[in-house]
mmCIF file of C-alpha atoms in Angstrom:
data_model
loop_
_atom_site.group_PDB
_atom_site.id
_atom_site.type_symbol
_atom_site.label_atom_id
_atom_site.label_comp_id
_atom_site.label_asym_id
_atom_site.label_seq_id
_atom_site.Cartn_x
_atom_site.Cartn_y
_atom_site.Cartn_z
ATOM 1 C CA UNK I 752 11.819 6.000 86.583
ATOM 2 C CA UNK I 753 13.110 4.998 83.120
ATOM 3 C CA UNK I 754 15.306 2.126 82.199
ATOM 4 C CA UNK I 755 19.271 2.519 81.672
ATOM 5 C CA UNK I 756 20.778 5.805 80.946
ATOM 6 C CA UNK I 757 22.812 6.494 78.644
ATOM 7 C CA UNK I 758 24.740 10.326 78.070
ATOM 8 C CA UNK I 759 27.608 11.062 74.863
ATOM 9 C CA UNK I 760 27.374 14.411 76.064
ATOM 10 C CA UNK I 761 27.847 16.781 78.791
ATOM 11 C CA UNK I 762 24.196 18.449 77.804
ATOM 12 C CA UNK I 763 23.397 14.472 78.397
ATOM 13 C CA UNK I 764 24.283 14.375 82.112
ATOM 14 C CA UNK I 765 22.971 17.709 83.011
ATOM 15 C CA UNK I 766 19.979 16.133 81.953
ATOM 16 C CA UNK I 767 19.701 12.345 83.378
ATOM 17 C CA UNK I 768 21.244 13.514 87.054
ATOM 18 C CA UNK I 769 18.129 16.342 86.983
ATOM 19 C CA UNK I 770 16.136 12.795 86.187
ATOM 20 C CA UNK I 771 17.995 11.630 88.663
ATOM 21 C CA UNK I 772 17.064 14.724 91.654
ATOM 22 C CA UNK I 773 13.639 14.697 90.071
ATOM 23 C CA UNK I 774 13.141 10.841 91.091
ATOM 24 C CA UNK I 775 14.477 11.223 94.303
ATOM 25 C CA UNK I 776 12.896 13.781 95.338
ATOM 26 C CA UNK I 777 9.546 11.974 93.741
ATOM 27 C CA UNK I 778 10.778 9.375 96.287
ATOM 28 C CA UNK I 779 11.916 10.901 99.343
ATOM 29 C CA UNK I 780 15.539 8.719 99.027
ATOM 30 C CA UNK I 781 18.979 9.798 99.842
ATOM 31 C CA UNK I 782 19.863 8.490 95.959
ATOM 32 C CA UNK I 783 19.669 12.692 95.039
ATOM 33 C CA UNK I 784 22.132 13.821 98.228
ATOM 34 C CA UNK I 785 24.698 12.827 94.933
ATOM 35 C CA UNK I 786 23.197 13.754 92.260
ATOM 36 C CA UNK I 787 22.684 17.574 93.277
ATOM 37 C CA UNK I 788 25.504 17.570 94.504
ATOM 38 C CA UNK I 789 27.098 15.834 91.010
ATOM 39 C CA UNK I 790 25.095 18.161 89.687
ATOM 40 C CA UNK I 791 25.883 21.534 90.852
ATOM 41 C CA UNK I 792 29.735 20.086 89.381
ATOM 42 C CA UNK I 793 28.804 19.672 86.092
ATOM 43 C CA UNK I 794 26.443 22.610 86.080
ATOM 44 C CA UNK I 795 30.363 25.025 86.882
ATOM 45 C CA UNK I 796 32.163 22.161 83.686
ATOM 46 C CA UNK I 797 29.565 22.998 81.347
ATOM 47 C CA UNK I 798 30.300 26.657 81.918
ATOM 48 C CA UNK I 799 33.592 26.017 81.854
ATOM 49 C CA UNK I 800 33.066 24.686 78.389
ATOM 50 C CA UNK I 801 31.301 26.876 76.996
ATOM 51 C CA UNK I 802 33.730 30.013 78.121
ATOM 52 C CA UNK I 803 36.935 27.681 76.087
ATOM 53 C CA UNK I 804 38.541 27.194 79.910
ATOM 54 C CA UNK I 805 40.104 24.204 78.930
ATOM 55 C CA UNK I 806 42.806 22.850 76.092
ATOM 56 C CA UNK I 807 39.688 21.010 74.300
ATOM 57 C CA UNK I 808 36.174 21.270 75.333
ATOM 58 C CA UNK I 809 35.217 18.608 72.833
ATOM 59 C CA UNK I 810 36.313 16.201 74.419
ATOM 60 C CA UNK I 811 35.538 17.092 78.251
ATOM 61 C CA UNK I 812 32.164 17.156 77.425
ATOM 62 C CA UNK I 813 33.108 13.651 76.559
ATOM 63 C CA UNK I 814 35.214 12.466 78.943
ATOM 64 C CA UNK I 815 32.680 13.901 81.610
ATOM 65 C CA UNK I 816 29.904 12.014 79.436
ATOM 66 C CA UNK I 817 31.430 8.761 80.452
ATOM 67 C CA UNK I 818 32.543 10.157 83.712
ATOM 68 C CA UNK I 819 28.567 10.070 84.800
ATOM 69 C CA UNK I 820 27.946 7.127 82.396
ATOM 70 C CA UNK I 821 29.209 4.986 85.839
ATOM 71 C CA UNK I 822 28.082 6.706 88.207
ATOM 72 C CA UNK I 823 24.558 5.469 86.134
ATOM 73 C CA UNK I 824 25.615 2.656 85.020
ATOM 74 C CA UNK I 825 26.082 1.719 88.856
ATOM 75 C CA UNK I 826 22.942 3.177 90.407
ATOM 76 C CA UNK I 827 20.387 0.896 87.593
ATOM 77 C CA UNK I 828 22.016 -1.980 88.804
ATOM 78 C CA UNK I 829 21.972 -1.033 92.186
ATOM 79 C CA UNK I 830 18.007 -0.199 91.467
ATOM 80 C CA UNK I 831 17.492 -3.383 89.188
ATOM 81 C CA UNK I 832 18.880 -5.566 91.970
ATOM 82 C CA UNK I 833 22.365 -5.815 89.955
ATOM 83 C CA UNK I 834 25.855 -6.000 91.637
ATOM 84 C CA UNK I 835 26.748 -2.668 91.557
ATOM 85 C CA UNK I 836 31.164 -2.754 92.096
ATOM 86 C CA UNK I 837 31.939 -2.143 95.774
ATOM 87 C CA UNK I 838 32.132 1.413 96.606
ATOM 88 C CA UNK I 839 28.950 2.144 95.090
ATOM 89 C CA UNK I 840 27.313 -1.150 96.880
ATOM 90 C CA UNK I 841 28.041 0.851 100.439
ATOM 91 C CA UNK I 842 27.387 4.063 98.456
ATOM 92 C CA UNK I 843 24.064 3.560 97.505
ATOM 93 C CA UNK I 844 23.226 0.832 101.022
ATOM 94 C CA UNK I 845 23.945 4.032 103.279
ATOM 95 C CA UNK I 846 21.273 6.080 101.699
ATOM 96 C CA UNK I 847 18.790 3.612 103.485
ATOM 97 C CA UNK I 848 19.535 4.697 106.293
ATOM 98 C CA UNK I 849 18.760 7.008 108.381
ATOM 99 C CA UNK I 850 22.169 7.084 110.433
ATOM 100 C CA UNK I 851 24.549 8.711 108.310
ATOM 101 C CA UNK I 852 24.897 11.929 108.236
ATOM 102 C CA UNK I 853 24.545 14.232 105.405
ATOM 103 C CA UNK I 854 28.053 14.744 104.602
ATOM 104 C CA UNK I 855 28.707 11.088 105.174
ATOM 105 C CA UNK I 856 26.157 10.411 102.142
ATOM 106 C CA UNK I 857 28.060 13.238 99.994
ATOM 107 C CA UNK I 858 31.636 11.269 100.641
ATOM 108 C CA UNK I 859 30.527 8.558 99.717
ATOM 109 C CA UNK I 860 29.377 9.082 96.029
ATOM 110 C CA UNK I 861 31.998 10.857 96.077
ATOM 111 C CA UNK I 862 34.257 8.530 96.961
ATOM 112 C CA UNK I 863 32.544 5.992 94.586
ATOM 113 C CA UNK I 864 32.827 7.816 91.777
ATOM 114 C CA UNK I 865 36.797 9.801 92.282
ATOM 115 C CA UNK I 866 38.857 6.317 93.779
ATOM 116 C CA UNK I 867 37.418 4.344 90.600
ATOM 117 C CA UNK I 868 35.886 5.037 87.958
ATOM 118 C CA UNK I 869 37.890 8.337 87.477
ATOM 119 C CA UNK I 870 40.239 7.269 86.811
ATOM 120 C CA UNK I 871 39.030 4.279 84.810
ATOM 121 C CA UNK I 872 37.343 6.302 82.583
ATOM 122 C CA UNK I 873 40.679 9.194 82.019
ATOM 123 C CA UNK I 874 42.452 5.490 81.094
ATOM 124 C CA UNK I 875 40.100 4.483 78.653
ATOM 125 C CA UNK I 876 39.851 7.852 76.626
ATOM 126 C CA UNK I 877 43.432 8.530 76.978
ATOM 127 C CA UNK I 878 45.593 5.129 76.520
ATOM 128 C CA UNK I 879 48.998 4.933 76.962
ATOM 129 C CA UNK I 880 51.134 7.945 76.548
ATOM 130 C CA UNK I 881 48.121 10.144 74.801
ATOM 131 C CA UNK I 882 47.110 10.131 78.616
ATOM 132 C CA UNK I 883 49.832 12.678 79.754
ATOM 133 C CA UNK I 884 47.953 15.333 76.716
ATOM 134 C CA UNK I 885 45.189 15.716 79.945
ATOM 135 C CA UNK I 886 46.542 16.384 82.806
ATOM 136 C CA UNK I 887 46.502 19.977 81.934
ATOM 137 C CA UNK I 888 42.559 19.828 81.607
ATOM 138 C CA UNK I 889 42.591 17.310 85.230
ATOM 139 C CA UNK I 890 43.508 19.826 86.741
ATOM 140 C CA UNK I 891 41.525 22.676 85.723
ATOM 141 C CA UNK I 892 38.896 20.727 87.076
ATOM 142 C CA UNK I 893 40.360 21.434 90.879
ATOM 143 C CA UNK I 894 39.355 25.513 90.602
ATOM 144 C CA UNK I 895 36.103 24.410 89.394
ATOM 145 C CA UNK I 896 35.551 21.794 92.339
ATOM 146 C CA UNK I 897 36.576 24.401 95.016
ATOM 147 C CA UNK I 898 34.320 27.022 94.355
ATOM 148 C CA UNK I 899 31.492 23.852 93.336
ATOM 149 C CA UNK I 900 32.737 22.663 97.283
ATOM 150 C CA UNK I 901 32.875 25.461 98.463
ATOM 151 C CA UNK I 902 29.677 26.769 98.058
ATOM 152 C CA UNK I 903 28.460 23.218 99.663
ATOM 153 C CA UNK I 904 29.571 24.844 102.055
ATOM 154 C CA UNK I 905 27.134 27.696 102.653
ATOM 155 C CA UNK I 906 24.541 25.026 102.227
ATOM 156 C CA UNK I 907 26.366 22.188 104.719
ATOM 157 C CA UNK I 908 25.616 25.384 107.307
ATOM 158 C CA UNK I 909 22.069 25.470 106.826
ATOM 159 C CA UNK I 910 21.494 22.131 106.576
ATOM 160 C CA UNK I 911 23.627 20.294 109.000
ATOM 161 C CA UNK I 912 24.585 23.886 111.504
ATOM 162 C CA UNK I 913 26.317 21.784 114.089
ATOM 163 C CA UNK I 914 29.241 21.014 111.500
ATOM 164 C CA UNK I 915 29.179 24.826 109.861
ATOM 165 C CA UNK I 916 28.844 26.033 113.228
ATOM 166 C CA UNK I 917 32.448 23.753 114.306
ATOM 167 C CA UNK I 918 33.811 24.117 110.993
ATOM 168 C CA UNK I 919 34.319 27.681 111.493
ATOM 169 C CA UNK I 920 36.631 27.143 114.309
ATOM 170 C CA UNK I 921 38.695 23.625 113.264
ATOM 171 C CA UNK I 922 38.886 24.644 109.191
ATOM 172 C CA UNK I 923 37.188 22.013 107.091
ATOM 173 C CA UNK I 924 36.008 19.480 109.962
ATOM 174 C CA UNK I 925 33.919 17.920 107.069
ATOM 175 C CA UNK I 926 36.933 16.316 105.483
ATOM 176 C CA UNK I 927 38.521 15.989 109.002
ATOM 177 C CA UNK I 928 35.165 13.329 110.165
ATOM 178 C CA UNK I 929 35.136 11.534 107.712
ATOM 179 C CA UNK I 930 38.288 10.920 106.215
ATOM 180 C CA UNK I 931 38.084 12.067 103.222
ATOM 181 C CA UNK I 932 39.545 15.136 101.135
ATOM 182 C CA UNK I 933 38.963 15.528 97.306
ATOM 183 C CA UNK I 934 42.082 17.390 96.348
ATOM 184 C CA UNK I 935 44.134 14.336 97.365
ATOM 185 C CA UNK I 936 41.443 11.958 96.195
ATOM 186 C CA UNK I 937 41.581 13.817 92.898
ATOM 187 C CA UNK I 938 45.988 13.600 92.777
ATOM 188 C CA UNK I 939 45.769 9.571 93.607
ATOM 189 C CA UNK I 940 42.851 9.387 90.896
ATOM 190 C CA UNK I 941 45.213 10.873 87.985
ATOM 191 C CA UNK I 942 48.252 8.299 89.396
ATOM 192 C CA UNK I 943 46.083 5.543 89.325
ATOM 193 C CA UNK I 944 44.437 7.027 85.520
ATOM 194 C CA UNK I 945 48.518 7.169 84.550
ATOM 195 C CA UNK I 946 48.866 3.558 85.703
ATOM 196 C CA UNK I 947 45.899 1.871 83.938
ATOM 197 C CA UNK I 948 45.804 3.877 81.320
ATOM 198 C CA UNK I 949 49.775 1.706 79.942
ATOM 199 C CA UNK I 950 48.815 -1.045 81.522
ATOM 200 C CA UNK I 951 47.606 -4.222 78.881
ATOM 201 C CA UNK I 952 43.779 -5.394 79.211
ATOM 202 C CA UNK I 953 44.497 -8.598 82.081
ATOM 203 C CA UNK I 954 46.675 -5.927 84.030
ATOM 204 C CA UNK I 955 44.148 -3.632 84.090
ATOM 205 C CA UNK I 956 41.434 -5.641 85.298
ATOM 206 C CA UNK I 957 43.123 -6.465 88.304
ATOM 207 C CA UNK I 958 43.992 -2.531 88.675
ATOM 208 C CA UNK I 959 40.531 -1.886 88.614
ATOM 209 C CA UNK I 960 39.352 -4.141 90.963
ATOM 210 C CA UNK I 961 42.046 -3.601 93.153
ATOM 211 C CA UNK I 962 40.549 0.601 93.520
ATOM 212 C CA UNK I 963 37.699 -0.891 94.089
ATOM 213 C CA UNK I 964 39.058 -2.701 96.920
ATOM 214 C CA UNK I 965 40.436 0.438 97.822
ATOM 215 C CA UNK I 966 37.085 2.949 96.998
ATOM 216 C CA UNK I 967 35.391 0.666 99.376
ATOM 217 C CA UNK I 968 37.525 0.166 103.020
ATOM 218 C CA UNK I 969 37.706 4.072 102.857
ATOM 219 C CA UNK I 970 33.794 4.362 102.298
ATOM 220 C CA UNK I 971 33.796 1.487 105.618
ATOM 221 C CA UNK I 972 36.019 4.255 107.224
ATOM 222 C CA UNK I 973 33.377 7.102 105.945
ATOM 223 C CA UNK I 974 30.391 5.179 108.152
ATOM 224 C CA UNK I 975 32.908 4.533 111.085
ATOM 225 C CA UNK I 976 35.569 6.838 111.251
ATOM 226 C CA UNK I 977 37.686 6.155 114.128
ATOM 227 C CA UNK I 978 37.296 7.323 117.723
ATOM 228 C CA UNK I 979 36.153 10.459 118.842
ATOM 229 C CA UNK I 980 35.019 11.215 115.892
ATOM 230 C CA UNK I 981 32.380 9.067 115.794
ATOM 231 C CA UNK I 982 30.788 11.424 119.303
ATOM 232 C CA UNK I 983 31.000 14.273 116.861
ATOM 233 C CA UNK I 984 29.068 12.526 114.616
ATOM 234 C CA UNK I 985 26.120 11.761 116.713
ATOM 235 C CA UNK I 986 25.634 15.838 117.567
ATOM 236 C CA UNK I 987 25.958 16.676 113.876
ATOM 237 C CA UNK I 988 23.159 13.761 113.300
ATOM 238 C CA UNK I 989 21.496 15.806 116.264
ATOM 239 C CA UNK I 990 21.391 19.409 114.607
ATOM 240 C CA UNK I 991 20.637 17.767 111.708
ATOM 241 C CA UNK I 992 16.285 18.626 111.655
ATOM 242 C CA UNK I 993 16.100 18.853 107.701
ATOM 243 C CA UNK I 994 14.159 16.178 105.958
ATOM 244 C CA UNK I 995 14.915 14.273 102.231
ATOM 245 C CA UNK I 996 13.262 16.628 100.796
ATOM 246 C CA UNK I 997 13.608 19.939 101.961
ATOM 247 C CA UNK I 998 17.837 18.535 101.959
ATOM 248 C CA UNK I 999 17.496 17.765 98.089
ATOM 249 C CA UNK I 1000 15.854 21.116 97.056
ATOM 250 C CA UNK I 1001 18.361 22.501 98.968
ATOM 251 C CA UNK I 1002 21.826 21.445 98.105
ATOM 252 C CA UNK I 1003 19.966 21.124 94.147
ATOM 253 C CA UNK I 1004 19.942 25.400 94.800
#
């Protein structure tokens, strides 16, 4: 595995995520689960930039790179024995455990990246009132995510058969079973970004710590949801037969 990565453009992000997934395949590491999902979403965002979907495609490329660098820095800190943020520590620590089901691993990564990294990066790129000029492009990502997560649902139905079957009956069980909703998280991330963008540096530091504590608390709920959901997770776990590498290949599709 190579040393710290530093992306400047969305193409750099795709290359670096490819490396994380390939390293994880070689090592049989669950770290690659979130990276594979992240790469699929980034491919869709890059396509949107190329097609002129966003008001400022060049800014979105830089924002995507800065956003991804938060993940790469956290991952490199974890691998080197450092201390990434609390929420990322929880996500990475879980990859060494067999008990969490696939959707829990994915939700842990998404939680840390959206609830902590996203507002921090948006506020730093567009400080002060400039943050409001980012709103439309920020919201356009929601449509891209809807399509990408719809594709994920199809893959989950294969990799986690009971989860897929129950999802048809109950409707987006993955969100309910781990208490995490991506749209709600992005809405909260936007509010946090506006707050951060208008704060002085000292207040920003305090707010970032608060966001990490919040994301860390959500991560604990993802890993240990309230009764009776643990029983449902036991059933889901029993149907997840694919090994780590097989799962990675399917997610990387």
